[in-house]
mmCIF file of C-alpha atoms in Angstrom:
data_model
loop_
_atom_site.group_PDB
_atom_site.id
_atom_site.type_symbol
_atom_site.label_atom_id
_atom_site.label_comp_id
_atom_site.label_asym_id
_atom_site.label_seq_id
_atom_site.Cartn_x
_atom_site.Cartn_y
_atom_site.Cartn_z
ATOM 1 C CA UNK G 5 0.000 0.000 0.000
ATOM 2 C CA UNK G 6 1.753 3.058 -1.535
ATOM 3 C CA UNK G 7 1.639 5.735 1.668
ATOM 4 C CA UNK G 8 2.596 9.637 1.147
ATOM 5 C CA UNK G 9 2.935 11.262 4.583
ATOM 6 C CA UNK G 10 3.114 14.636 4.922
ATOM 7 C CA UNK G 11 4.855 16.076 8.567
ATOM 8 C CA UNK G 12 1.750 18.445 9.362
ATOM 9 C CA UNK G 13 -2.085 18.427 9.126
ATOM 10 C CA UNK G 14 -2.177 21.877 10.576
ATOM 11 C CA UNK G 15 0.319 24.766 10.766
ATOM 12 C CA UNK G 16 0.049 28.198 11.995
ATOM 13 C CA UNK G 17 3.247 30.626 11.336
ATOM 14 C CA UNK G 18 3.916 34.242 11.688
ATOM 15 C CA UNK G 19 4.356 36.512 8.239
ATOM 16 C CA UNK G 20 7.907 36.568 7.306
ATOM 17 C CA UNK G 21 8.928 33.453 8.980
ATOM 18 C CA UNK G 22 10.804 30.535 7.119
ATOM 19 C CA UNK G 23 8.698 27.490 7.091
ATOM 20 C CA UNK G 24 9.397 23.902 5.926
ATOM 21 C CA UNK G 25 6.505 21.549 4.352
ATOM 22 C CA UNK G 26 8.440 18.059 4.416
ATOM 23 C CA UNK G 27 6.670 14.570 2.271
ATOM 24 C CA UNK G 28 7.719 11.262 2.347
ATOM 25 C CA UNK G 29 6.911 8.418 0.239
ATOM 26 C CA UNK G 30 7.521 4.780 0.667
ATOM 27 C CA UNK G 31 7.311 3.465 -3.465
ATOM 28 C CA UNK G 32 10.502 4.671 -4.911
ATOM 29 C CA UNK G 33 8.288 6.771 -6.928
ATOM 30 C CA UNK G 34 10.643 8.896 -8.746
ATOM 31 C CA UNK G 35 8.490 11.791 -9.332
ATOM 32 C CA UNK G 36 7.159 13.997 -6.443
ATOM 33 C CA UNK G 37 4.941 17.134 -6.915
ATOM 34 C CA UNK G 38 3.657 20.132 -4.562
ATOM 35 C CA UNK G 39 0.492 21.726 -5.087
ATOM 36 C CA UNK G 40 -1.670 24.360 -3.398
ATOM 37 C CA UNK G 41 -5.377 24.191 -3.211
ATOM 38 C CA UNK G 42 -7.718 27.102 -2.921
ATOM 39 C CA UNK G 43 -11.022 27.167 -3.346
ATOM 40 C CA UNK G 44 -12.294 27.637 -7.151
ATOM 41 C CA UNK G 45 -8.904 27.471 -8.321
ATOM 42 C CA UNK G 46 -7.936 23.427 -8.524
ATOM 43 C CA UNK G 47 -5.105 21.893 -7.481
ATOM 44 C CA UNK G 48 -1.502 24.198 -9.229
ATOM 45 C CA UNK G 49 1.408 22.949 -9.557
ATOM 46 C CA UNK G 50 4.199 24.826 -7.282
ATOM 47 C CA UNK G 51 7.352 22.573 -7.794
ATOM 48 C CA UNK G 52 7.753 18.944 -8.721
ATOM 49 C CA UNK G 53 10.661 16.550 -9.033
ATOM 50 C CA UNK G 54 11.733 13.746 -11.451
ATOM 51 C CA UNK G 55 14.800 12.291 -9.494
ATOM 52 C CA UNK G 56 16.945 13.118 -6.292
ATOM 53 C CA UNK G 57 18.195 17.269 -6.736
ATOM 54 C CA UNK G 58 15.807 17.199 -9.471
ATOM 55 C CA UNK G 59 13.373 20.074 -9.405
ATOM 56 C CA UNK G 60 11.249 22.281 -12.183
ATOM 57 C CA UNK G 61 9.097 24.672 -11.508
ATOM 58 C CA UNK G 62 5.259 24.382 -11.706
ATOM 59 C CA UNK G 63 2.743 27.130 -12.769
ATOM 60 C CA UNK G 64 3.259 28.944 -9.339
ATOM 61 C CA UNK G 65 6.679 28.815 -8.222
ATOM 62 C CA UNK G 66 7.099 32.507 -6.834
ATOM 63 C CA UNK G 67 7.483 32.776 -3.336
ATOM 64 C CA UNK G 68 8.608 28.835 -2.598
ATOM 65 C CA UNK G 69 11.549 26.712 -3.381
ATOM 66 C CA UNK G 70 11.913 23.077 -3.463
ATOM 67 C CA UNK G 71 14.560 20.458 -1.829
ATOM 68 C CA UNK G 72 15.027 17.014 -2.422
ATOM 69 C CA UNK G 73 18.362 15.275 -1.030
ATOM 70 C CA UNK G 74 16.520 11.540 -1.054
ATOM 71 C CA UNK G 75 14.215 9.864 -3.510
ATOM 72 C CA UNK G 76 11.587 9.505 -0.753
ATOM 73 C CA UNK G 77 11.828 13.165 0.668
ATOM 74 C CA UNK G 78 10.424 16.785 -0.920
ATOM 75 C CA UNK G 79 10.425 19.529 1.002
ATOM 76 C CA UNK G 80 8.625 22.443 0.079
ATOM 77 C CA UNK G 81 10.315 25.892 1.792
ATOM 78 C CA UNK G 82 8.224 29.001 1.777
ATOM 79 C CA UNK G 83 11.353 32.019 1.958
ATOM 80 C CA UNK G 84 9.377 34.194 3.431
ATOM 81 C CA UNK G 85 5.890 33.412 4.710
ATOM 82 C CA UNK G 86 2.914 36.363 3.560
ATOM 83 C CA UNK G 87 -0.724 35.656 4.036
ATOM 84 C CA UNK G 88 -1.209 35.194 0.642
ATOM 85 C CA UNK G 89 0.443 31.848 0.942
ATOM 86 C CA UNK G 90 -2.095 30.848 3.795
ATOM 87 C CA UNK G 91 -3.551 27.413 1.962
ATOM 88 C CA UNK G 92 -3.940 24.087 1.650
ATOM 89 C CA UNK G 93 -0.811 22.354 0.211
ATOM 90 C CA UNK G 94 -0.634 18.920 -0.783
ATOM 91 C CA UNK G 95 2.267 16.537 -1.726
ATOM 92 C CA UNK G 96 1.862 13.363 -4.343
ATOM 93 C CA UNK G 97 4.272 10.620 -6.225
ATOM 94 C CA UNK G 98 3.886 8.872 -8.927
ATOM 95 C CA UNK G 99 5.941 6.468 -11.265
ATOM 96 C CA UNK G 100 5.867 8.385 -14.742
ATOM 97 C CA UNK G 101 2.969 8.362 -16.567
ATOM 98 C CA UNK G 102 0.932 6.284 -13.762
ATOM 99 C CA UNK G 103 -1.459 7.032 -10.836
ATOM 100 C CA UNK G 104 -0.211 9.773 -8.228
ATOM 101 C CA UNK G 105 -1.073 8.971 -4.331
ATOM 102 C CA UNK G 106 -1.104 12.151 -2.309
ATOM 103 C CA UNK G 107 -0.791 12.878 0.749
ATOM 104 C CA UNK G 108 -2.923 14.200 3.723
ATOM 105 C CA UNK G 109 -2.719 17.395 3.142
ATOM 106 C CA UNK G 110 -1.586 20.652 5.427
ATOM 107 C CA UNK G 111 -3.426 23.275 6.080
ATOM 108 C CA UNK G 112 -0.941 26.500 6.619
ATOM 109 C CA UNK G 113 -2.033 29.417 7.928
ATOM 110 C CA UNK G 114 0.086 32.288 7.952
ATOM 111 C CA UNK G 115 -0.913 34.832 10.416
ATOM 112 C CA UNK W 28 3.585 23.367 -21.426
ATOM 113 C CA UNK W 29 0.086 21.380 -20.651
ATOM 114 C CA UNK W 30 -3.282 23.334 -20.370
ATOM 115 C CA UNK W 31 -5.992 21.776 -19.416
ATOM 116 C CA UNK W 32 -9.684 23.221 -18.709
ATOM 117 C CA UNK W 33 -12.476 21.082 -16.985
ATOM 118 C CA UNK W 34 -16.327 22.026 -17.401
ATOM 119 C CA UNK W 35 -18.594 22.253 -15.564
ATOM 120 C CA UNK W 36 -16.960 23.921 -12.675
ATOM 121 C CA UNK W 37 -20.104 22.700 -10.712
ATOM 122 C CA UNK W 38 -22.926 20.032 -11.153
ATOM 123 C CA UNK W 39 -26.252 19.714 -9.292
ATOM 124 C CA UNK W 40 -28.267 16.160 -10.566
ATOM 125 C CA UNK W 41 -30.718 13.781 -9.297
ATOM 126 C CA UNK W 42 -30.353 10.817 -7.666
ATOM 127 C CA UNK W 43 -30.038 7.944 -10.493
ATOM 128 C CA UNK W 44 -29.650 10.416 -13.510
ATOM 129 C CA UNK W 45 -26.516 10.697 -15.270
ATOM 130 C CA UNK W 46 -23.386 13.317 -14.767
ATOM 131 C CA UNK W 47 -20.687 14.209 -17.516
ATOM 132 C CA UNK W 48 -17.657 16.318 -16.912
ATOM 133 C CA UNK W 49 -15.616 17.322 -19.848
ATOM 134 C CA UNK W 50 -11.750 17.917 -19.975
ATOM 135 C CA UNK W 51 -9.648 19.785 -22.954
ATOM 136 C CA UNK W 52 -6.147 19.391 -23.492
ATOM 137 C CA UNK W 53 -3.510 20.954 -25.204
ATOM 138 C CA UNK W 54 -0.564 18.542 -25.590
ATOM 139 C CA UNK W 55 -1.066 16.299 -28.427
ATOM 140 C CA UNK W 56 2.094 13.836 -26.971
ATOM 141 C CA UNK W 57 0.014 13.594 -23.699
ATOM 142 C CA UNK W 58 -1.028 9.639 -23.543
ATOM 143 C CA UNK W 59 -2.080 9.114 -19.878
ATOM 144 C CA UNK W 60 -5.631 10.633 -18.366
ATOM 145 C CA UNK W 61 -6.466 9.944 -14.791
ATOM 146 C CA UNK W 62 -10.055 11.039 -13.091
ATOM 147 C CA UNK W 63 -9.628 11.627 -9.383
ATOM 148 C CA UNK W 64 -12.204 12.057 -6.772
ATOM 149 C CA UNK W 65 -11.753 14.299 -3.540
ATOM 150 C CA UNK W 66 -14.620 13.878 -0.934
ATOM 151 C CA UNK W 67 -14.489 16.550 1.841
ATOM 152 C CA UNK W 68 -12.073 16.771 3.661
ATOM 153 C CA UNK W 69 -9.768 14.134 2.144
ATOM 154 C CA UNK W 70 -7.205 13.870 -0.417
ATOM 155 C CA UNK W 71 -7.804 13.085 -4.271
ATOM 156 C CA UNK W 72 -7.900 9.770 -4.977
ATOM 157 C CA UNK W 73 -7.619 8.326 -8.455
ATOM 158 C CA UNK W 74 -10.795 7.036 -9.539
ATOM 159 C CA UNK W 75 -10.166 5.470 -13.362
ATOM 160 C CA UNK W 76 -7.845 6.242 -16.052
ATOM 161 C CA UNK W 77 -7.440 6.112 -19.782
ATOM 162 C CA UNK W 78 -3.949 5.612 -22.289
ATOM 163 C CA UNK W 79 -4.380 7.045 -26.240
ATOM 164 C CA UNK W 80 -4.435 3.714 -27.382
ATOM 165 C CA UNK W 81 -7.998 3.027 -26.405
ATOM 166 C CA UNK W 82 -11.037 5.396 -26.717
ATOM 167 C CA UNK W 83 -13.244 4.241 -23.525
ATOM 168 C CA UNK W 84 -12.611 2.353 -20.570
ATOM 169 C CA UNK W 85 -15.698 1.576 -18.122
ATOM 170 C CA UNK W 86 -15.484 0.229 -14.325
ATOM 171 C CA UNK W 87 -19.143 -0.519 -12.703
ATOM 172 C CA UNK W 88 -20.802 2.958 -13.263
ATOM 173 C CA UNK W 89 -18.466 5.079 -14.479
ATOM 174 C CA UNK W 90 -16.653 5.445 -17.580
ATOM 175 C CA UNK W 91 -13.883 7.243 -19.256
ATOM 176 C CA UNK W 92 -13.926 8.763 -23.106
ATOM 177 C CA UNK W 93 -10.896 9.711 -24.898
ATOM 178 C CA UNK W 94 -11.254 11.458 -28.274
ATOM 179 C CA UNK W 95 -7.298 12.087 -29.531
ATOM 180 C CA UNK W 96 -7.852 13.961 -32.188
ATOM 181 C CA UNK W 97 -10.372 16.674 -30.513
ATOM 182 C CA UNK W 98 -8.145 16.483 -27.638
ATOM 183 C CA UNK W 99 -10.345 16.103 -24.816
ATOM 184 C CA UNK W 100 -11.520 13.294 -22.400
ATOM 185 C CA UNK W 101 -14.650 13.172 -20.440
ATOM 186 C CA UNK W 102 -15.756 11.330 -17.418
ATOM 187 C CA UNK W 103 -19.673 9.494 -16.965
ATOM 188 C CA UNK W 104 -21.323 8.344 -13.906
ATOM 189 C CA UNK W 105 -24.748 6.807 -14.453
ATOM 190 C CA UNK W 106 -27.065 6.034 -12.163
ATOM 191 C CA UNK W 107 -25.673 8.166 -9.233
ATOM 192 C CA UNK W 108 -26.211 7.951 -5.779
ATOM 193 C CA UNK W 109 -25.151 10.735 -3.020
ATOM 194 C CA UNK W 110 -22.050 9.314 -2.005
ATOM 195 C CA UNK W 111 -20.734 10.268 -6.407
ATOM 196 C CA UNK W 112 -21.208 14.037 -4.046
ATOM 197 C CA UNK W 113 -17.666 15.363 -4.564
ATOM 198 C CA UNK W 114 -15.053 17.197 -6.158
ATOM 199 C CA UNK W 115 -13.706 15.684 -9.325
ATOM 200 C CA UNK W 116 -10.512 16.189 -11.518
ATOM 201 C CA UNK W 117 -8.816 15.619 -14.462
ATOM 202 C CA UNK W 118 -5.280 15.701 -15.267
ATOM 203 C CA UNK W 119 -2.808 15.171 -17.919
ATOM 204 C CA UNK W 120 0.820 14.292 -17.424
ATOM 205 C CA UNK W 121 3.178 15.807 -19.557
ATOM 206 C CA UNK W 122 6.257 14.219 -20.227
ATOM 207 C CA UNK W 123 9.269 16.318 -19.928
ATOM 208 C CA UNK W 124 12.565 15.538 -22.884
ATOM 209 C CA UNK W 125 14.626 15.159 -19.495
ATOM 210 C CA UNK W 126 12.664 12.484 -17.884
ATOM 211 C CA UNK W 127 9.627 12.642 -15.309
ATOM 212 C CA UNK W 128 6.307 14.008 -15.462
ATOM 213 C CA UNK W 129 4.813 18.250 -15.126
ATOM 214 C CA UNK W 130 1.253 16.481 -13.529
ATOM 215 C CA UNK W 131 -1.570 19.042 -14.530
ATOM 216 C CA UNK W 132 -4.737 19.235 -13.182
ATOM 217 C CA UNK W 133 -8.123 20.939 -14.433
ATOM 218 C CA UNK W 134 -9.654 23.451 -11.412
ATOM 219 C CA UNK W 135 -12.475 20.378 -10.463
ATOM 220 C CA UNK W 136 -16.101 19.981 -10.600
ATOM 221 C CA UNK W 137 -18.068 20.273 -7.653
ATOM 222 C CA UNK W 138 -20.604 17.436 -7.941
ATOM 223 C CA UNK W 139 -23.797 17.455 -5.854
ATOM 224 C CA UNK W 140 -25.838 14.442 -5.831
ATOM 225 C CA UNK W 141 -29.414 15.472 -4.566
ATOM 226 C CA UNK W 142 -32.093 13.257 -3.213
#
């Protein structure tokens, strides 16, 4: 059972702080994606990953930057937290060109 | 890079009619096209998916429809019950020259399923 864990459900932070996101899969999936989910808008693409220091930006990438050291870790760093940024983010894998499993979600609110 | 737009962006039916949500694309080398389902409050899940080389794939009561050459892909539930109530989405990978996959997704349908 493929299993994408992300560190926080909930997260409150102050504007201007530094805050990590961190996902970890369990597959050896090779690709990794972060998206943000607002209300009306979908689900956009902020960074993804195809392999280990690996990392292309999505439709949204101002603001956030992206780490991955190991295949089964992506971090998703926010510079400098702004309300604007206050969201729901969620993490998925996949294998290329297969199903993606995501992750619980967090909800970040940036106060 | 991938666009892809998803219609209705909501959808109010009856219990036991049909629903039908469309998707465009605009990659023609795109060959993968997942449906996933997000109840409230959880994550998407996928629900079925199509590859170019067919043009429908069914499982129970929904189905998947793939026409290449219009570019677009839409999803059918028949006969549907409340628990179809949800937000749906398509997506279609693009595959990038250096390996791995930009995952796209339309902006969902709200689906409400009324009694």
């Amino acid at each position: 059972d493929v299993k994408v864990t992300q560190s926080s459900r909930y997260l409150v932070k102050r504007t201007g702080e530094k805050v990590f996101l961190e996902c970890v899969q369990d597959m050896d999936h090779e690709n990794m994606f972060w998206y943000r989910q607002d209300p009306g808008l979908g689900l956009r693409l902020i960074y993804f990953s195809y392999d280990v220091k690996m990392k292309e930006k999505g439709d949204i990438p101002e603001g956030y930057s992206v780490s991955r050291e190991k295949k089964e870790r992506f971090s998703l760093i926010l510079e400098s937290a702004s309300t604007n940024q206050t969201s729901m983010y969620l993490c998925a894998s996949s294998l290329f060109n297969t199903e993606a499993f995501f992750g619980q979600g967090t909800r970040l609110t940036v106060v | 890079g991938e666009n892809v737009e998803q219609h209705p962006s909501t959808l109010s039916v009856q219990e036991g009619d049909s629903a039908v949500i469309k998707c465009t694309y605009s990659d023609s080398a795109s060959n993968y096209f997942p449906w996933y389902k997000q109840e409230l409050g959880k994550r998407p899940q996928l629900i079925i998916d199509i590859r170019s080389n067919v043009g429908e794939k069914k499982d129970q009561r929904i189905a998947v429809t793939l026409n290449k050459t219009a570019k677009h892909f839409s999803l059918h539930i028949t006969e549907t019950q409340p628990e179809d109530s949800a937000v749906y989405f398509c997506a279609a990978p693009e595959g990038l020259t250096g390996g791995g996959n930009k995952l796209t997704f339309g902006t969902g349908t709200q689906l409400k399923v009324e009694l």
